Amino acid sequence: MESYDLIILGGGLAGMCAAVEAGEQGENVLLLEKQDELGGSTVLSSGYMAFAGTDMQEKAGIIDSTESLLADMTEVGGGVNDQSLVAEYGRHQLETYQWLVDHDIEFRSLEAVSGHSVPRGHIIDPHQAIQSLYKRVKQLKNVTVYFNAPARRLLKNDKGRIDTVFYEKDGVERKAVASKGVVIASGGFAKSEELLGQFAPQLKGALTIGGAGSQGDGIRMAWEHGAWVKDLPYLNGTYGFHPSAAGKLKSQGLAFYKGAIMVNQLGKRFVNESISYKLLGKAAFDQPDQISYQVWDQTVMDKGVIDDPLYDFELLIKRRLLYKADTLEELADCIDVPVEVLEDTISRYNQGVQNGEDPDFGRRSLTHNYGKPTAIETAPFYAFESTVAMLATYAGISVNAKAQVVNPFGESISGLYAAGEVTGGFHGAGYMTGSSLGKAAVFGRIAVKAAVSENAVV
């Protein structure tokens, strides 16, 4: 039987950070990746990471703090986030940012996105990040990575501790023992029709575009041993994807965070566009046919950011996904909404911008507490057909601040740890952009440190 100090399930950002951390501590590590390549849902993400007080912010003249970051996270999460997890993130976020920099992860730029009071969305290329971590793993002779090796079940020893992983490799069932712990970093269940049907039936019909391996395997394995789960009632899709995103290209645009409005097929606004795009997803999914349109003018168009995964509006033009018209009447005809209604909607919105008070939905900012809305009045005008997608589930296994998996009574399950999308409790009822990749990196390393510390020889 194979024997290791630690076994890590999953090669997304959480699993790779855990593998590097463990390898650099001298632990003998096995990482099992279900697919034939690393990355999971990480490489499908927009690449934002939420950090505060970084050198990038300082150079840009942005004043931020851990306290502000955590306050935003809690507010966006509706105050139901597990505060022990939020606090732990705060304690390690800046150190983790520097750790990633030291491991050659390239942070390209800063943007203010969903839930941010200041620009703190540090943008990475997820592929570059995963490959940089994998390059480091390959330098560590004490870390073994198996591809096409799905974990199937976990087993306790005679002392009640999780220490054995049953998995498959090359069509053969195998098992390995971990003396210090098993870290589940296997992602969520955005690709599991069964689990989505169980826990998010209200999202039936949403695009499902998560990683192919996101079938909820890790959650099932943990449940078998008494793991509690959190945040499942708050499952929502992500707004801003073009309906064609179910195909090869996952085209997405969040022009509403630069000043666009959202209208349904009747030409009417239906939500405060500055809130979390998970909550926007809930509101948008209630609209006719689950289709709506982001509408903006040239003023907003000029705020686009080339090569940004969320704000590259020129890319949407190149992909022929934007409607463009010289007048609102022409735009209404393009998207087949009543012209009188659309014109009245925009006129009413513009009047609210001028008066400093949105009379219908209370919008006062571009995103969360950042930025000021502008009137939609400068031709040409644009529209982007948008819908809701399940990209990541942001709910799952309950863990404590040491990333130990816990049962319904809050007691840790010996030998079992979890990090990344597979966990619940951190985000609460909403989602602040960048906090998902952020928590993956932070708690992937915390899980390893806790496992090593718990089994240290005194």
Coordinates of C-alpha atoms in Angstrom, one line a residue:
M1 CA 0.0 0.0 0.0
E2 CA 1.2 3.5 -0.9
S3 CA 2.1 5.7 2.1
Y4 CA 2.4 9.5 2.3
D5 CA 2.3 12.3 4.9
L6 CA -0.5 14.2 3.1
I7 CA -2.9 13.4 0.3
I8 CA -4.5 16.3 -1.6
L9 CA -7.6 15.8 -3.7
G10 CA -7.8 18.2 -6.6
G11 CA -5.4 20.4 -8.6
G12 CA -7.1 23.7 -8.7
L13 CA -5.7 26.8 -6.9
A14 CA -6.4 25.4 -3.4
G15 CA -4.9 22.1 -4.1
M16 CA -1.8 23.5 -5.8
C17 CA -1.2 26.0 -3.0
A18 CA -1.5 23.1 -0.5
A19 CA 0.9 20.9 -2.5
V20 CA 3.5 23.6 -2.8
E21 CA 3.2 24.5 0.9
A22 CA 3.4 20.9 2.0
G23 CA 6.3 20.1 -0.3
E24 CA 8.3 23.1 0.8
Q25 CA 7.8 22.0 4.4
G26 CA 9.4 18.7 3.5
E27 CA 6.2 16.6 3.7
N28 CA 5.8 13.5 1.4
V29 CA 2.8 14.4 -0.7
L30 CA 0.4 12.8 -3.2
L31 CA -1.9 15.1 -5.2
L32 CA -4.7 13.3 -7.1
E33 CA -6.2 15.1 -10.0
K34 CA -9.4 13.7 -11.5
Q35 CA -8.9 15.3 -15.0
D36 CA -6.0 15.0 -17.4
E37 CA -4.8 18.6 -16.6
L38 CA -4.6 20.9 -13.6
G39 CA -6.8 23.9 -13.0
G40 CA -10.4 22.8 -12.4
S41 CA -12.8 25.8 -12.1
T42 CA -9.8 28.1 -11.3
V43 CA -8.8 28.4 -15.0
L44 CA -12.4 29.2 -15.9
S45 CA -12.6 32.1 -13.5
S46 CA -12.1 35.8 -14.2
G47 CA -8.8 35.7 -12.3
Y48 CA -9.6 38.3 -9.6
M49 CA -8.1 37.9 -6.1
A50 CA -9.3 40.1 -3.2
F51 CA -6.4 41.5 -1.2
A52 CA -5.9 44.7 0.8
G53 CA -2.9 46.8 1.6
T54 CA -0.7 45.5 -1.2
D55 CA 2.2 47.2 -2.9
M56 CA 0.1 47.4 -6.1
Q57 CA -2.6 49.4 -4.3
E58 CA 0.1 51.6 -2.7
K59 CA 1.6 52.4 -6.1
A60 CA -1.8 53.2 -7.5
G61 CA -2.5 55.5 -4.5
I62 CA -5.3 53.4 -3.3
I63 CA -5.9 53.5 0.5
D64 CA -7.3 50.1 1.7
S65 CA -7.1 48.0 4.8
T66 CA -7.8 44.5 6.1
E67 CA -10.6 45.9 8.2
S68 CA -12.3 47.4 5.1
L69 CA -11.8 44.2 3.1
L70 CA -13.5 42.1 5.8
A71 CA -16.3 44.7 6.4
D72 CA -17.1 44.6 2.7
M73 CA -17.0 40.8 2.7
T74 CA -19.4 40.6 5.6
E75 CA -21.8 43.2 4.2
V76 CA -21.9 41.4 0.8
G77 CA -22.4 38.1 2.6
G78 CA -25.5 39.4 4.4
G79 CA -23.8 39.1 7.7
V80 CA -24.3 35.3 7.7
N81 CA -20.7 34.5 6.8
D82 CA -18.8 32.4 9.4
Q83 CA -16.9 35.2 11.1
S84 CA -14.1 32.9 12.2
L85 CA -13.3 32.1 8.6
V86 CA -13.5 35.7 7.5
A87 CA -11.2 36.8 10.4
E88 CA -8.7 34.0 9.5
Y89 CA -8.7 35.2 5.9
G90 CA -7.9 38.7 7.1
R91 CA -5.0 37.5 9.2
H92 CA -3.4 35.7 6.2
Q93 CA -4.5 37.6 3.1
L94 CA -1.6 40.0 2.8
E95 CA 1.0 37.3 3.6
T96 CA -0.7 35.0 1.0
Y97 CA -0.5 37.7 -1.7
Q98 CA 3.2 38.0 -1.1
W99 CA 3.6 34.2 -1.1
L100 CA 2.0 34.1 -4.5
V101 CA 4.2 36.9 -5.8
D102 CA 7.3 35.0 -4.4
H103 CA 6.1 31.9 -6.3
D104 CA 6.0 33.8 -9.6
I105 CA 2.3 34.4 -9.9
E106 CA 1.9 37.5 -12.0
F107 CA -0.6 40.2 -10.8
R108 CA -1.4 42.3 -13.8
S109 CA -3.7 45.1 -12.7
L110 CA -6.3 46.3 -10.2
E111 CA -10.0 46.9 -10.6
A112 CA -13.0 47.6 -8.3
V113 CA -15.6 44.9 -8.9
S114 CA -18.5 43.3 -7.1
G115 CA -18.5 44.1 -3.4
H116 CA -15.4 46.3 -3.4
S117 CA -15.4 49.8 -1.8
V118 CA -12.0 50.5 -3.5
P119 CA -10.1 48.8 -6.3
R120 CA -8.7 45.6 -4.7
G121 CA -9.4 43.1 -7.4
H122 CA -5.9 41.9 -8.1
I123 CA -6.0 40.2 -11.6
I124 CA -4.0 37.1 -12.4
D125 CA -4.0 34.9 -15.5
P126 CA -5.3 31.7 -13.8
H127 CA -3.5 29.5 -16.3
Q128 CA -0.2 31.2 -15.6
A129 CA -0.8 30.9 -11.8
I130 CA -1.5 27.2 -12.0
Q131 CA 1.4 26.5 -14.2
S132 CA 3.8 28.5 -12.0
L133 CA 2.7 26.5 -9.0
Y134 CA 3.1 23.3 -11.0
K135 CA 6.6 24.3 -12.1
R136 CA 7.4 24.6 -8.4
V137 CA 5.8 21.2 -7.6
K138 CA 7.9 19.5 -10.2
Q139 CA 11.0 20.9 -8.5
L140 CA 9.9 19.2 -5.2
K141 CA 10.9 15.5 -5.4
N142 CA 8.7 14.8 -2.3
V143 CA 5.5 15.8 -4.2
T144 CA 3.8 13.3 -6.6
V145 CA 1.0 14.3 -8.9
Y146 CA -1.3 11.7 -10.6
F147 CA -3.5 12.8 -13.4
N148 CA -6.7 11.0 -14.4
A149 CA -6.8 9.6 -10.9
P150 CA -10.2 10.3 -9.3
A151 CA -10.6 9.7 -5.6
R152 CA -13.7 7.6 -4.8
R153 CA -14.0 7.0 -1.1
L154 CA -12.3 7.8 2.2
L155 CA -11.7 5.4 5.0
K156 CA -11.1 5.7 8.8
N157 CA -8.6 3.7 10.7
D158 CA -9.3 1.7 13.9
K159 CA -8.8 4.9 15.9
G160 CA -11.5 6.8 13.9
R161 CA -9.1 8.9 11.9
I162 CA -9.4 9.5 8.2
D163 CA -6.2 8.2 6.7
T164 CA -7.0 6.1 3.6
V165 CA -8.0 7.2 0.1
F166 CA -9.4 4.9 -2.4
Y167 CA -8.8 6.1 -6.0
E168 CA -8.5 4.9 -9.6
K169 CA -5.5 5.2 -11.9
D170 CA -5.2 3.6 -15.3
G171 CA -8.5 1.9 -14.7
V172 CA -7.2 0.1 -11.6
E173 CA -8.5 0.6 -8.1
R174 CA -5.8 1.7 -5.7
K175 CA -5.5 3.0 -2.2
A176 CA -3.0 5.2 -0.3
V177 CA -2.6 6.0 3.3
A178 CA -1.9 9.6 4.6
S179 CA -0.3 9.7 8.1
K180 CA -1.0 13.4 8.6
G181 CA -4.2 14.1 6.8
V182 CA -6.3 14.3 3.7
V183 CA -7.0 17.7 2.2
I184 CA -10.2 17.8 0.0
A185 CA -9.7 20.5 -2.7
S186 CA -11.9 19.0 -5.3
G187 CA -14.1 21.9 -6.2
G188 CA -17.8 22.3 -6.2
F189 CA -20.8 20.7 -8.0
A190 CA -21.7 23.1 -10.8
K191 CA -21.6 20.2 -13.3
S192 CA -23.7 17.8 -11.2
E193 CA -27.3 17.8 -12.4
E194 CA -28.2 15.6 -9.4
L195 CA -26.8 17.9 -6.7
L196 CA -28.0 21.1 -8.4
G197 CA -31.4 19.5 -8.6
Q198 CA -31.3 18.7 -4.9
F199 CA -30.0 22.0 -3.6
A200 CA -30.7 24.6 -6.3
P201 CA -33.9 23.5 -8.2
Q202 CA -34.7 27.2 -8.6
L203 CA -31.8 27.5 -11.0
K204 CA -33.1 24.8 -13.4
G205 CA -32.3 26.2 -16.9
A206 CA -29.2 28.2 -16.0
L207 CA -26.2 27.6 -18.1
T208 CA -23.8 25.1 -16.5
I209 CA -20.2 26.1 -17.4
G210 CA -18.1 25.0 -14.4
G211 CA -15.1 22.7 -14.6
A212 CA -15.8 19.2 -16.0
G213 CA -14.7 17.6 -12.8
S214 CA -17.0 19.7 -10.6
Q215 CA -19.4 16.9 -9.7
G216 CA -19.4 17.2 -6.0
D217 CA -17.1 14.2 -5.3
G218 CA -15.4 15.7 -2.4
I219 CA -18.6 16.8 -0.7
R220 CA -20.0 13.3 -1.0
M221 CA -16.8 11.7 0.5
A222 CA -16.9 14.1 3.4
W223 CA -20.6 13.6 4.0
E224 CA -20.1 9.9 4.4
H225 CA -18.0 10.7 7.5
G226 CA -20.4 13.1 9.1
A227 CA -19.3 16.5 7.6
W228 CA -21.8 19.3 8.0
V229 CA -22.5 21.7 5.1
K230 CA -23.1 25.4 4.9
D231 CA -24.4 28.1 2.5
L232 CA -26.5 25.7 0.3
P233 CA -29.6 27.9 0.7
Y234 CA -27.8 30.8 -0.8
L235 CA -26.9 29.2 -4.1
N236 CA -27.3 31.5 -7.0
G237 CA -26.0 31.7 -10.6
T238 CA -23.6 34.3 -11.8
Y239 CA -25.0 37.0 -14.0
G240 CA -23.4 38.6 -17.1
F241 CA -22.7 35.7 -19.4
H242 CA -23.8 35.7 -23.0
P243 CA -26.3 32.9 -23.8
S244 CA -23.6 31.3 -26.1
A245 CA -21.3 30.8 -23.1
A246 CA -22.5 27.2 -22.9
G247 CA -20.3 26.6 -25.9
K248 CA -16.5 26.9 -26.3
L249 CA -16.3 30.6 -25.6
K250 CA -17.4 31.7 -22.1
S251 CA -18.1 35.3 -23.1
Q252 CA -18.9 37.5 -20.1
G253 CA -19.2 41.2 -19.5
L254 CA -20.0 43.2 -16.4
A255 CA -20.6 46.6 -18.0
F256 CA -23.1 47.4 -15.2
Y257 CA -20.2 47.9 -12.8
K258 CA -18.9 50.6 -15.2
G259 CA -22.3 52.3 -15.4
A260 CA -24.6 50.3 -17.6
I261 CA -28.1 49.4 -16.6
M262 CA -29.9 46.1 -16.8
V263 CA -33.3 45.8 -18.5
N264 CA -35.6 42.9 -19.1
Q265 CA -37.3 42.0 -22.4
L266 CA -40.0 44.5 -21.5
G267 CA -37.4 47.3 -21.5
K268 CA -37.7 47.8 -17.8
R269 CA -35.0 47.9 -15.1
F270 CA -35.5 45.4 -12.3
V271 CA -32.6 45.7 -9.8
N272 CA -29.9 47.9 -8.3
E273 CA -27.1 47.1 -10.7
S274 CA -24.3 47.8 -8.1
I275 CA -25.0 44.8 -5.9
S276 CA -23.1 41.4 -6.0
Y277 CA -23.5 39.7 -9.4
K278 CA -24.6 36.6 -7.5
L279 CA -27.6 38.5 -6.2
L280 CA -28.0 40.1 -9.7
G281 CA -28.1 36.5 -11.0
K282 CA -31.1 35.8 -8.7
A283 CA -32.9 38.9 -9.9
A284 CA -32.2 38.3 -13.5
F285 CA -33.3 34.7 -13.4
D286 CA -36.7 35.8 -12.4
Q287 CA -37.1 37.8 -15.6
P288 CA -39.0 36.5 -18.7
D289 CA -37.0 33.6 -20.3
Q290 CA -34.2 34.4 -17.9
I291 CA -32.8 36.8 -20.5
S292 CA -32.0 40.5 -19.9
Y293 CA -29.8 43.1 -21.5
Q294 CA -27.1 45.3 -20.3
V295 CA -27.5 48.8 -21.9
W296 CA -24.9 51.5 -22.0
D297 CA -23.5 54.5 -23.9
Q298 CA -20.2 55.6 -25.2
T299 CA -19.2 57.1 -21.8
V300 CA -19.4 53.6 -20.3
M301 CA -17.8 52.0 -23.4
D302 CA -14.8 54.2 -22.9
K303 CA -14.3 52.7 -19.4
G304 CA -13.6 49.3 -20.9
V305 CA -10.3 47.6 -20.1
I306 CA -8.5 45.7 -22.8
D307 CA -7.7 42.1 -21.9
D308 CA -9.7 42.3 -18.7
P309 CA -11.9 39.2 -18.4
L310 CA -14.9 41.2 -17.2
Y311 CA -14.5 44.6 -18.8
D312 CA -13.0 44.1 -22.3
F313 CA -16.0 45.4 -24.2
E314 CA -14.0 45.7 -27.4
L315 CA -13.6 41.9 -27.3
L316 CA -17.4 41.5 -27.2
I317 CA -17.6 43.7 -30.3
K318 CA -14.9 41.5 -32.1
R319 CA -17.0 38.4 -31.2
R320 CA -20.0 40.1 -32.6
L321 CA -21.9 39.9 -29.4
L322 CA -22.7 43.6 -28.9
Y323 CA -25.6 45.5 -30.4
K324 CA -24.6 49.0 -31.4
A325 CA -26.9 51.8 -32.5
D326 CA -26.8 55.6 -33.0
T327 CA -30.2 56.1 -31.3
L328 CA -32.1 54.4 -28.5
E329 CA -34.9 53.8 -30.9
E330 CA -32.6 51.8 -33.1
L331 CA -31.2 49.9 -30.1
A332 CA -34.7 49.0 -28.9
D333 CA -35.4 47.6 -32.4
C334 CA -32.1 45.6 -32.3
I335 CA -33.0 43.9 -29.0
D336 CA -36.7 43.8 -29.7
V337 CA -38.0 45.7 -26.7
P338 CA -40.7 48.4 -26.7
V339 CA -38.9 51.7 -27.7
E340 CA -41.2 53.9 -25.6
V341 CA -40.6 51.8 -22.5
L342 CA -36.8 51.7 -23.0
E343 CA -36.6 55.5 -23.6
D344 CA -38.7 56.1 -20.5
T345 CA -36.6 53.7 -18.5
I346 CA -33.4 55.5 -19.4
S347 CA -34.9 58.9 -19.1
R348 CA -36.0 58.1 -15.5
Y349 CA -32.6 56.6 -14.7
N350 CA -30.8 59.7 -16.1
Q351 CA -33.0 62.0 -14.0
G352 CA -32.1 60.0 -10.9
V353 CA -28.4 60.3 -11.7
Q354 CA -28.8 64.1 -12.1
N355 CA -30.7 64.3 -8.8
G356 CA -28.3 62.0 -7.0
E357 CA -31.0 59.6 -6.1
D358 CA -32.3 56.5 -8.1
P359 CA -36.0 56.6 -7.4
D360 CA -36.7 53.0 -8.3
F361 CA -33.9 50.8 -6.9
G362 CA -31.6 53.1 -4.9
R363 CA -28.5 52.8 -7.0
R364 CA -25.8 55.2 -5.7
S365 CA -22.6 53.7 -6.9
L366 CA -21.1 51.7 -9.7
T367 CA -20.2 48.7 -7.5
H368 CA -20.9 48.3 -3.8
N369 CA -19.6 51.6 -2.3
Y370 CA -17.3 52.6 -5.2
G371 CA -17.8 54.9 -8.1
K372 CA -20.6 57.3 -9.3
P373 CA -23.2 56.4 -11.9
T374 CA -23.3 58.5 -15.1
A375 CA -26.3 59.3 -17.4
I376 CA -26.8 57.1 -20.4
E377 CA -27.0 59.8 -23.1
T378 CA -23.9 59.8 -25.3
A379 CA -24.3 58.0 -28.6
P380 CA -23.6 55.4 -29.8
F381 CA -25.5 53.1 -27.5
Y382 CA -24.8 49.4 -26.8
A383 CA -26.6 46.4 -25.5
F384 CA -25.3 43.0 -24.4
E385 CA -27.7 40.1 -24.1
S386 CA -27.0 38.4 -20.8
T387 CA -28.1 35.4 -18.8
V388 CA -27.2 33.4 -15.7
A389 CA -24.7 30.6 -15.4
M390 CA -23.6 28.2 -12.8
L391 CA -19.8 28.6 -12.9
A392 CA -19.1 27.8 -9.2
T393 CA -21.2 26.8 -6.3
Y394 CA -19.7 28.7 -3.3
A395 CA -21.2 26.3 -0.8
G396 CA -20.3 23.0 0.7
I397 CA -18.4 21.3 3.5
S398 CA -18.2 23.1 6.8
V399 CA -14.7 23.8 8.1
N400 CA -13.3 25.7 11.0
A401 CA -10.5 28.3 10.9
K402 CA -7.9 25.6 10.7
A403 CA -9.6 24.2 7.6
Q404 CA -10.5 21.1 9.5
V405 CA -13.8 19.6 8.3
V406 CA -16.3 19.6 11.1
N407 CA -19.5 17.7 11.9
P408 CA -22.9 19.2 12.8
F409 CA -21.7 19.9 16.3
G410 CA -18.7 21.8 15.2
E411 CA -16.3 19.1 16.2
S412 CA -13.4 18.4 13.8
I413 CA -13.3 15.1 11.9
S414 CA -9.9 13.7 12.6
G415 CA -7.5 13.7 9.7
L416 CA -9.8 15.5 7.3
Y417 CA -9.3 19.0 5.9
A418 CA -10.8 21.0 3.1
A419 CA -10.1 24.2 1.1
G420 CA -11.4 26.1 -1.9
E421 CA -14.8 25.9 -3.6
V422 CA -15.7 22.6 -1.9
T423 CA -16.1 24.5 1.4
G424 CA -19.1 26.5 2.7
G425 CA -19.5 29.2 5.3
F426 CA -17.1 31.8 4.1
H427 CA -19.1 33.7 1.5
G428 CA -22.5 33.6 3.3
A429 CA -25.5 34.9 1.3
G430 CA -23.5 36.8 -1.4
Y431 CA -20.2 36.9 -3.0
M432 CA -17.4 39.5 -3.2
T433 CA -15.4 39.1 -6.4
G434 CA -11.9 37.8 -5.8
S435 CA -12.8 36.2 -2.5
S436 CA -13.2 32.7 -4.0
L437 CA -9.6 32.5 -5.5
G438 CA -8.5 34.3 -2.4
K439 CA -9.9 31.8 0.0
A440 CA -8.5 28.9 -2.1
A441 CA -5.0 30.2 -1.8
V442 CA -5.3 31.2 1.9
F443 CA -7.0 28.1 3.2
G444 CA -5.1 25.7 1.0
R445 CA -2.0 26.6 2.8
I446 CA -3.8 26.8 6.2
A447 CA -5.0 23.2 5.8
V448 CA -1.5 22.0 5.3
K449 CA -0.1 24.0 8.2
A450 CA -2.8 22.7 10.5
A451 CA -2.2 19.1 9.5
V452 CA 1.5 19.3 10.0
S453 CA 1.1 21.1 13.3
E454 CA -1.5 18.7 14.6
N455 CA 0.9 15.8 13.9
A456 CA 4.1 17.4 15.0
V457 CA 6.3 15.3 17.2
V458 CA 6.8 17.0 20.6

